[in-house]
Amino acid sequence: MKSIKDSLNFAEAIMDTVREPLIVLNPDLCVISANRSFYKIFHSNKTDTENKYIYKLGNGQWDNPKLRHLLENILPSKSFFQDFEIEHKFPQIGTRVVLLNARKVFQKNSNGPMILLAIEDITEKKQLDRQKDDFIAIASHELKTPVTSIKLYTQILQKHPLITSDERASDMLTKMDTQMNRLMELVASFMNVYKLQTGKLRLRRTTFSLDELISEVVGNFQYTITSHSVIFTCDKKVKIFADNARINQVLVNLISNAIKYSPDAKKVIVSLKAETRKVTVTIQDFGMGIPKEEQDKIYERFFRAKGKKEGKIPGLGLGLFISSEIIKQLNGELWVKSTEGKGSTFYFTLPRGKQTKMLN
Ligand code: ADP
């Protein structure tokens, strides 16, 4: 008996220590207990909470259609759910965005599992994210015009007789132009992120030859990069109906990464495979690879691996976010298989719709 009491005290102490609001429900969705944080944040107390039906708590403030769907439709068939986001107007604390995490706890001699529900208020974080996005959007928009004109003037200057006759000046202007290109790419990345997040990225689909596009992109790398040879293998000529410029962007990003993250390797292999319903493009490198625990995170905005080697390689952590969103919008998939220290292979697929033809 004493040990049961000790366990209960222990469980209660854990619940009260957790900073997030936490409630435990019985199988009929009545509250068994809640923690201190729950009472504090939702202006409630034990008497008004325990043994009450969750939807009746605080004048029905938890009666939210999404939460109902979650507890009544999703949870019965799963043992847990994670990071389910809902926006809800609470009478006392106003509209909040909360993340819900739930887990079923099975116990002997009970008529069903208890439900542990954790509620994380992410309203401020969301607002900060929005402010950051707005800032990036405005800054990149304002930067675009001056950067484009500086680029134009650089190009005009490069042709000026005073410059063409002076090797050192000409060399400096070429370097300036290269840096200008990097700056323009950065501005374009920021603008792309904003457009993707606000659903404003317009896709322009046409029918084009994917193998030709890949050959062209690979050819450009061969022309400008001396550190690696980029090899392209393709089993068929394939026409697809998609956005040529955006796929170009994805290819450039994945091949640049393959080169960037394999400084000690000599080659990158690009391949294209066509099946009846889809095409698969792979970009394989023999570089540093990606640790298993980071492989899911690399598609997040601003994510960069924490390894020592990666730290020295420049980047913003936007390329894979942009690429995976573009492929998603084109109804394809993008993923990676990677072994640390051995290399990575990025895959992306694109559907072959009605307008997509196999040429041979
Ligand atoms: P960036 O290269 O600008 O950091 P990305 O979004 O393209 O941004 O990539 C995110 C992160 O994923 C990189 O910082 C790197 O840690 C990892 N990554 C991407 N491609 C590769 C690759 N081919 N090999 C190893 N790590 C990679």
CSV table of C-alpha atoms and ligand atoms in Angstrom, one decimal:
chain,number,residue,atom,x,y,z
A,1,MET,CA,0.0,0.0,0.0
A,2,LYS,CA,2.8,2.3,1.0
A,3,SER,CA,4.6,1.7,-2.3
A,4,ILE,CA,1.4,2.6,-4.3
A,5,LYS,CA,1.2,5.8,-2.4
A,6,ASP,CA,4.8,6.6,-2.9
A,7,SER,CA,4.4,6.0,-6.7
A,8,LEU,CA,1.4,8.3,-6.8
A,9,ASN,CA,3.3,11.0,-4.9
A,10,PHE,CA,6.2,10.6,-7.3
A,11,ALA,CA,4.0,10.8,-10.4
A,12,GLU,CA,2.3,14.0,-9.0
A,13,ALA,CA,5.6,15.6,-8.2
A,14,ILE,CA,6.8,14.9,-11.8
A,15,MET,CA,3.6,16.4,-13.2
A,16,ASP,CA,3.9,19.5,-11.1
A,17,THR,CA,7.5,20.0,-12.0
A,18,VAL,CA,6.8,20.0,-15.8
A,19,ARG,CA,6.5,23.6,-17.0
A,20,GLU,CA,4.0,22.8,-19.7
A,21,PRO,CA,0.3,22.5,-18.8
A,22,LEU,CA,-0.5,18.8,-18.5
A,23,ILE,CA,-3.7,17.0,-17.9
A,24,VAL,CA,-4.6,13.3,-17.4
A,25,LEU,CA,-7.9,12.1,-18.7
A,26,ASN,CA,-9.7,8.8,-18.2
A,27,PRO,CA,-11.1,6.8,-21.1
A,28,ASP,CA,-14.3,8.8,-21.0
A,29,LEU,CA,-12.4,12.1,-21.4
A,30,CYS,CA,-13.0,13.2,-17.8
A,31,VAL,CA,-10.1,14.8,-16.0
A,32,ILE,CA,-8.3,12.7,-13.4
A,33,SER,CA,-5.7,15.3,-12.6
A,34,ALA,CA,-4.0,18.4,-13.9
A,35,ASN,CA,-0.7,20.0,-13.0
A,36,ARG,CA,0.1,23.4,-11.4
A,37,SER,CA,1.0,25.0,-14.7
A,38,PHE,CA,-2.4,24.0,-16.2
A,39,TYR,CA,-4.2,25.7,-13.3
A,40,LYS,CA,-2.0,28.8,-13.5
A,41,ILE,CA,-2.1,29.4,-17.3
A,42,PHE,CA,-5.8,28.6,-17.8
A,43,HIS,CA,-6.9,30.4,-14.6
A,44,SER,CA,-8.4,27.3,-13.0
A,45,ASN,CA,-8.3,25.1,-9.9
A,46,LYS,CA,-8.6,21.5,-8.7
A,47,THR,CA,-12.3,21.7,-7.8
A,48,ASP,CA,-13.4,23.1,-11.1
A,49,THR,CA,-11.2,20.7,-13.1
A,50,GLU,CA,-11.0,17.2,-11.6
A,51,ASN,CA,-13.7,14.7,-12.5
A,52,LYS,CA,-15.1,17.1,-15.1
A,53,TYR,CA,-15.6,16.3,-18.7
A,54,ILE,CA,-12.9,18.0,-20.7
A,55,TYR,CA,-15.3,19.8,-23.0
A,56,LYS,CA,-17.1,21.2,-20.0
A,57,LEU,CA,-14.0,22.7,-18.3
A,58,GLY,CA,-13.9,26.5,-17.9
A,59,ASN,CA,-17.3,27.2,-19.5
A,60,GLY,CA,-16.5,24.9,-22.5
A,61,GLN,CA,-13.2,26.6,-23.3
A,62,TRP,CA,-11.8,23.3,-24.5
A,63,ASP,CA,-14.7,22.4,-26.7
A,64,ASN,CA,-12.8,22.8,-29.9
A,65,PRO,CA,-13.7,20.8,-33.1
A,66,LYS,CA,-10.0,20.0,-33.8
A,67,LEU,CA,-9.4,18.8,-30.3
A,68,ARG,CA,-12.6,16.7,-30.5
A,69,HIS,CA,-11.4,15.2,-33.7
A,70,LEU,CA,-8.1,14.4,-32.2
A,71,LEU,CA,-9.4,12.8,-29.0
A,72,GLU,CA,-12.4,11.0,-30.6
A,73,ASN,CA,-11.1,10.1,-34.0
A,74,ILE,CA,-7.4,10.0,-34.1
A,75,LEU,CA,-6.4,8.9,-30.7
A,76,PRO,CA,-8.6,5.8,-30.5
A,77,SER,CA,-6.5,4.2,-33.3
A,78,LYS,CA,-3.1,5.5,-32.2
A,79,SER,CA,-1.2,5.3,-29.0
A,80,PHE,CA,0.1,8.8,-29.2
A,81,PHE,CA,0.1,12.0,-31.3
A,82,GLN,CA,2.6,14.7,-31.4
A,83,ASP,CA,2.7,18.4,-32.2
A,84,PHE,CA,-0.9,18.8,-33.2
A,85,GLU,CA,-1.3,22.5,-33.7
A,86,ILE,CA,-4.6,24.3,-32.9
A,87,GLU,CA,-5.5,27.9,-32.7
A,88,HIS,CA,-8.2,28.6,-30.2
A,89,LYS,CA,-9.9,31.5,-28.5
A,90,PHE,CA,-9.8,31.0,-24.7
A,91,PRO,CA,-12.3,33.3,-22.9
A,92,GLN,CA,-9.8,34.4,-20.3
A,93,ILE,CA,-6.4,34.5,-22.1
A,94,GLY,CA,-7.6,35.2,-25.6
A,95,THR,CA,-6.6,33.6,-28.9
A,96,ARG,CA,-3.6,31.3,-28.5
A,97,VAL,CA,-1.8,28.8,-30.8
A,98,VAL,CA,-1.1,25.6,-28.8
A,99,LEU,CA,0.7,22.4,-29.7
A,100,LEU,CA,-0.9,19.3,-28.3
A,101,ASN,CA,1.0,16.1,-27.5
A,102,ALA,CA,-0.9,13.1,-26.2
A,103,ARG,CA,0.0,9.6,-25.1
A,104,LYS,CA,-2.2,6.7,-24.0
A,105,VAL,CA,-1.1,5.1,-20.7
A,106,PHE,CA,-2.3,1.6,-20.3
A,107,GLN,CA,-2.9,0.3,-16.8
A,108,LYS,CA,-3.8,-3.0,-15.3
A,109,ASN,CA,-7.4,-3.4,-13.9
A,110,SER,CA,-8.7,-0.3,-15.6
A,111,ASN,CA,-11.5,-0.1,-18.2
A,112,GLY,CA,-9.3,1.6,-20.7
A,113,PRO,CA,-6.2,3.7,-21.2
A,114,MET,CA,-5.6,7.0,-19.5
A,115,ILE,CA,-4.7,9.9,-21.8
A,116,LEU,CA,-1.8,12.2,-20.9
A,117,LEU,CA,-2.3,15.5,-22.7
A,118,ALA,CA,0.5,18.1,-22.8
A,119,ILE,CA,-0.3,21.6,-24.0
A,120,GLU,CA,2.4,23.9,-25.2
A,121,ASP,CA,1.6,27.6,-25.9
A,122,ILE,CA,3.5,28.6,-29.0
A,123,THR,CA,1.7,31.9,-29.7
A,124,GLU,CA,4.7,34.1,-29.0
A,125,LYS,CA,7.0,31.8,-31.0
A,126,LYS,CA,4.6,32.0,-33.9
A,127,GLN,CA,4.5,35.8,-33.7
A,128,LEU,CA,8.3,36.0,-33.6
A,129,ASP,CA,8.5,33.7,-36.6
A,130,ARG,CA,6.1,35.9,-38.5
A,131,GLN,CA,8.0,39.0,-37.7
A,132,LYS,CA,11.2,37.4,-38.8
A,133,ASP,CA,9.6,36.3,-42.1
A,134,ASP,CA,8.2,39.8,-42.7
A,135,PHE,CA,11.6,41.3,-42.0
A,136,ILE,CA,13.3,38.9,-44.4
A,137,ALA,CA,10.6,39.6,-47.1
A,138,ILE,CA,11.0,43.4,-46.8
A,139,ALA,CA,14.8,43.4,-46.6
A,140,SER,CA,15.2,41.1,-49.6
A,141,HIS,CA,12.7,43.1,-51.6
A,142,GLU,CA,14.5,46.4,-50.8
A,143,LEU,CA,17.9,44.8,-51.6
A,144,LYS,CA,16.9,43.5,-54.9
A,145,THR,CA,16.8,46.7,-56.9
A,146,PRO,CA,20.2,48.2,-55.8
A,147,VAL,CA,21.9,44.9,-56.1
A,148,THR,CA,20.6,44.4,-59.6
A,149,SER,CA,21.8,47.9,-60.7
A,150,ILE,CA,25.2,47.4,-59.2
A,151,LYS,CA,25.5,44.2,-61.1
A,152,LEU,CA,24.5,46.0,-64.3
A,153,TYR,CA,27.1,48.8,-63.8
A,154,THR,CA,29.8,46.2,-63.0
A,155,GLN,CA,29.0,44.5,-66.3
A,156,ILE,CA,29.1,47.8,-68.2
A,157,LEU,CA,32.4,48.8,-66.5
A,158,GLN,CA,33.9,45.4,-67.4
A,159,LYS,CA,33.6,46.4,-71.1
A,160,HIS,CA,35.1,49.8,-70.6
A,161,PRO,CA,38.4,50.4,-72.5
A,162,LEU,CA,40.0,51.7,-69.3
A,163,ILE,CA,39.3,48.4,-67.6
A,164,THR,CA,39.9,46.0,-70.4
A,165,SER,CA,43.4,47.6,-70.8
A,166,ASP,CA,44.2,47.2,-67.1
A,167,GLU,CA,44.5,43.5,-66.1
A,168,ARG,CA,44.4,44.2,-62.3
A,169,ALA,CA,41.3,46.3,-62.5
A,170,SER,CA,39.6,43.8,-64.8
A,171,ASP,CA,40.5,41.0,-62.4
A,172,MET,CA,39.0,42.9,-59.5
A,173,LEU,CA,35.8,43.6,-61.4
A,174,THR,CA,35.4,39.9,-62.3
A,175,LYS,CA,35.8,39.1,-58.6
A,176,MET,CA,33.2,41.8,-57.8
A,177,ASP,CA,30.8,40.3,-60.3
A,178,THR,CA,31.2,36.8,-58.7
A,179,GLN,CA,30.4,38.3,-55.2
A,180,MET,CA,27.5,40.2,-56.7
A,181,ASN,CA,26.1,36.9,-58.1
A,182,ARG,CA,26.3,35.4,-54.6
A,183,LEU,CA,24.5,38.3,-53.2
A,184,MET,CA,21.8,38.0,-55.8
A,185,GLU,CA,21.4,34.3,-55.0
A,186,LEU,CA,21.0,35.1,-51.3
A,187,VAL,CA,18.4,37.8,-52.1
A,188,ALA,CA,16.6,35.3,-54.4
A,189,SER,CA,16.7,32.6,-51.7
A,190,PHE,CA,15.1,34.9,-49.1
A,191,MET,CA,12.4,36.0,-51.6
A,192,ASN,CA,11.7,32.3,-52.4
A,193,VAL,CA,11.4,31.4,-48.8
A,194,TYR,CA,8.9,34.2,-48.2
A,195,LYS,CA,6.9,33.2,-51.3
A,196,LEU,CA,6.9,29.5,-50.3
A,197,GLN,CA,5.7,30.3,-46.9
A,198,THR,CA,2.9,32.6,-48.0
A,199,GLY,CA,1.8,30.3,-50.8
A,200,LYS,CA,2.8,33.0,-53.3
A,201,LEU,CA,5.3,30.9,-55.3
A,202,ARG,CA,3.9,30.7,-58.8
A,203,LEU,CA,4.7,27.6,-60.8
A,204,ARG,CA,4.9,27.9,-64.5
A,205,ARG,CA,4.4,24.4,-65.9
A,206,THR,CA,5.4,23.5,-69.5
A,207,THR,CA,6.4,20.3,-71.2
A,208,PHE,CA,10.1,20.0,-71.5
A,209,SER,CA,12.9,17.4,-71.7
A,210,LEU,CA,14.2,16.6,-68.2
A,211,ASP,CA,17.3,14.8,-69.5
A,212,GLU,CA,18.2,17.9,-71.5
A,213,LEU,CA,17.7,20.2,-68.6
A,214,ILE,CA,19.9,18.0,-66.3
A,215,SER,CA,22.6,17.8,-69.1
A,216,GLU,CA,22.6,21.5,-69.3
A,217,VAL,CA,22.9,22.1,-65.5
A,218,VAL,CA,25.6,19.4,-65.2
A,219,GLY,CA,27.4,21.0,-68.2
A,220,ASN,CA,27.4,24.4,-66.5
A,221,PHE,CA,29.0,22.8,-63.4
A,222,GLN,CA,31.6,21.0,-65.5
A,223,TYR,CA,32.4,24.3,-67.1
A,224,THR,CA,32.8,26.3,-63.9
A,225,ILE,CA,34.0,23.8,-61.3
A,226,THR,CA,37.4,22.2,-61.4
A,227,SER,CA,37.4,20.4,-58.0
A,228,HIS,CA,34.9,17.7,-59.0
A,229,SER,CA,33.7,16.0,-62.1
A,230,VAL,CA,29.9,15.9,-62.3
A,231,ILE,CA,28.8,12.8,-64.2
A,232,PHE,CA,25.3,12.4,-65.6
A,233,THR,CA,23.8,9.0,-66.4
A,234,CYS,CA,20.4,8.6,-67.9
A,235,ASP,CA,18.5,5.5,-69.2
A,236,LYS,CA,15.8,7.3,-71.3
A,237,LYS,CA,14.9,10.5,-72.8
A,238,VAL,CA,12.0,11.9,-70.7
A,239,LYS,CA,9.6,14.7,-71.3
A,240,ILE,CA,7.8,16.0,-68.2
A,241,PHE,CA,5.2,18.6,-67.5
A,242,ALA,CA,6.6,20.7,-64.7
A,243,ASP,CA,8.3,24.0,-63.9
A,244,ASN,CA,11.6,24.1,-65.8
A,245,ALA,CA,13.2,27.0,-63.9
A,246,ARG,CA,12.2,25.6,-60.5
A,247,ILE,CA,13.6,22.2,-61.2
A,248,ASN,CA,16.8,23.9,-62.5
A,249,GLN,CA,17.0,25.6,-59.1
A,250,VAL,CA,16.5,22.3,-57.3
A,251,LEU,CA,19.2,20.6,-59.4
A,252,VAL,CA,21.7,23.5,-58.9
A,253,ASN,CA,21.1,23.4,-55.2
A,254,LEU,CA,21.5,19.7,-54.8
A,255,ILE,CA,24.6,19.5,-57.0
A,256,SER,CA,26.2,22.5,-55.3
A,257,ASN,CA,25.6,20.9,-51.9
A,258,ALA,CA,27.0,17.6,-53.2
A,259,ILE,CA,30.2,19.5,-54.2
A,260,LYS,CA,30.3,21.7,-51.2
A,261,TYR,CA,29.9,18.9,-48.6
A,262,SER,CA,32.5,16.6,-50.3
A,263,PRO,CA,35.7,18.7,-50.3
A,264,ASP,CA,37.9,15.6,-50.3
A,265,ALA,CA,36.1,13.7,-53.1
A,266,LYS,CA,36.5,14.0,-56.8
A,267,LYS,CA,33.1,13.2,-58.3
A,268,VAL,CA,29.4,13.7,-58.0
A,269,ILE,CA,27.0,11.3,-59.9
A,270,VAL,CA,23.7,12.5,-61.2
A,271,SER,CA,21.2,10.0,-62.6
A,272,LEU,CA,17.8,10.0,-64.1
A,273,LYS,CA,15.4,7.0,-64.1
A,274,ALA,CA,12.1,7.0,-65.8
A,275,GLU,CA,9.2,4.7,-64.8
A,276,THR,CA,5.6,4.6,-66.1
A,277,ARG,CA,4.3,6.9,-63.4
A,278,LYS,CA,7.2,8.8,-62.2
A,279,VAL,CA,10.8,9.9,-62.8
A,280,THR,CA,13.5,9.7,-60.2
A,281,VAL,CA,16.6,11.9,-60.1
A,282,THR,CA,19.5,11.1,-57.8
A,283,ILE,CA,22.5,13.2,-56.8
A,284,GLN,CA,25.2,11.1,-55.1
A,285,ASP,CA,28.3,12.4,-53.4
A,286,PHE,CA,31.2,10.8,-51.6
A,287,GLY,CA,31.6,13.4,-48.9
A,288,MET,CA,31.0,13.9,-45.2
A,289,GLY,CA,27.5,12.5,-45.1
A,290,ILE,CA,24.8,13.5,-42.6
A,291,PRO,CA,24.4,12.1,-39.1
A,292,LYS,CA,21.3,9.9,-38.8
A,293,GLU,CA,19.7,12.1,-36.1
A,294,GLU,CA,20.0,15.2,-38.4
A,295,GLN,CA,18.6,13.7,-41.5
A,296,ASP,CA,15.0,14.7,-40.8
A,297,LYS,CA,16.0,18.2,-39.9
A,298,ILE,CA,17.9,19.3,-42.9
A,299,TYR,CA,14.8,20.4,-44.7
A,300,GLU,CA,13.9,23.0,-42.0
A,301,ARG,CA,14.5,26.7,-42.6
A,302,PHE,CA,18.0,27.8,-41.4
A,303,PHE,CA,19.0,24.3,-40.3
A,304,ARG,CA,22.7,23.6,-40.7
A,305,ALA,CA,24.5,20.5,-39.4
A,306,LYS,CA,26.5,21.1,-36.3
A,307,GLY,CA,29.7,19.1,-37.2
A,308,LYS,CA,33.1,20.7,-37.2
A,309,LYS,CA,33.6,20.3,-40.9
A,310,GLU,CA,30.3,21.7,-41.9
A,311,GLY,CA,30.9,24.8,-39.8
A,312,LYS,CA,33.6,25.9,-42.1
A,313,ILE,CA,31.4,25.6,-45.2
A,314,PRO,CA,29.4,28.7,-46.0
A,315,GLY,CA,25.6,28.5,-46.3
A,316,LEU,CA,22.3,29.7,-44.8
A,317,GLY,CA,20.4,26.5,-44.4
A,318,LEU,CA,17.7,27.5,-46.9
A,319,GLY,CA,18.5,25.5,-50.0
A,320,LEU,CA,17.0,22.2,-49.0
A,321,PHE,CA,13.9,23.9,-47.5
A,322,ILE,CA,13.3,25.7,-50.8
A,323,SER,CA,14.1,22.5,-52.9
A,324,SER,CA,11.9,20.2,-50.9
A,325,GLU,CA,9.0,22.7,-50.9
A,326,ILE,CA,9.3,23.1,-54.7
A,327,ILE,CA,9.3,19.4,-55.2
A,328,LYS,CA,6.3,19.0,-52.9
A,329,GLN,CA,4.4,21.7,-54.8
A,330,LEU,CA,5.2,19.8,-58.0
A,331,ASN,CA,3.6,16.7,-56.4
A,332,GLY,CA,6.9,14.9,-56.0
A,333,GLU,CA,9.0,13.7,-53.1
A,334,LEU,CA,12.5,14.6,-51.9
A,335,TRP,CA,14.6,12.5,-49.5
A,336,VAL,CA,18.1,11.5,-48.6
A,337,LYS,CA,20.0,8.4,-47.8
A,338,SER,CA,23.3,9.1,-46.1
A,339,THR,CA,26.1,7.5,-44.1
A,340,GLU,CA,28.3,9.8,-42.1
A,341,GLY,CA,31.8,9.8,-43.4
A,342,LYS,CA,30.8,8.0,-46.6
A,343,GLY,CA,28.5,10.3,-48.5
A,344,SER,CA,24.9,11.2,-49.3
A,345,THR,CA,22.5,10.5,-52.1
A,346,PHE,CA,19.6,12.9,-52.5
A,347,TYR,CA,16.6,11.6,-54.4
A,348,PHE,CA,13.6,13.4,-55.9
A,349,THR,CA,10.7,12.1,-57.8
A,350,LEU,CA,8.3,13.9,-60.1
A,351,PRO,CA,5.0,12.5,-61.4
A,352,ARG,CA,4.6,11.7,-65.0
A,353,GLY,CA,1.2,13.2,-65.9
A,354,LYS,CA,-0.7,13.0,-69.1
A,355,GLN,CA,1.5,15.5,-70.8
A,356,THR,CA,4.6,13.6,-69.8
A,357,LYS,CA,5.9,11.4,-72.7
A,358,MET,CA,8.6,8.9,-73.0
A,359,LEU,CA,10.5,9.4,-76.2
A,360,ASN,CA,11.9,5.9,-76.7
B,1,ADP,P1,23.2,25.2,-46.7
B,1,ADP,O1,24.0,24.3,-47.6
B,1,ADP,O2,23.1,26.6,-47.2
B,1,ADP,O3,23.7,25.1,-45.3
B,1,ADP,P2,20.9,23.5,-47.2
B,1,ADP,O4,19.5,23.8,-46.8
B,1,ADP,O5,21.2,23.3,-48.7
B,1,ADP,O6,21.7,24.8,-46.7
B,1,ADP,O7,21.4,22.3,-46.4
B,1,ADP,C1,21.1,22.2,-45.0
B,1,ADP,C2,22.1,21.4,-44.3
B,1,ADP,O8,22.1,20.0,-44.7
B,1,ADP,C3,23.6,21.8,-44.6
B,1,ADP,O9,24.0,22.8,-43.7
B,1,ADP,C4,24.3,20.5,-44.4
B,1,ADP,O10,24.6,20.4,-43.0
B,1,ADP,C5,23.4,19.4,-44.8
B,1,ADP,N1,23.6,18.9,-46.2
B,1,ADP,C6,22.9,19.3,-47.3
B,1,ADP,N2,23.4,18.6,-48.3
B,1,ADP,C7,24.4,17.8,-47.9
B,1,ADP,C8,25.3,16.9,-48.5
B,1,ADP,N3,25.2,16.6,-49.8
B,1,ADP,N4,26.2,16.3,-47.7
B,1,ADP,C9,26.3,16.5,-46.4
B,1,ADP,N5,25.5,17.4,-45.7
B,1,ADP,C10,24.5,18.0,-46.5
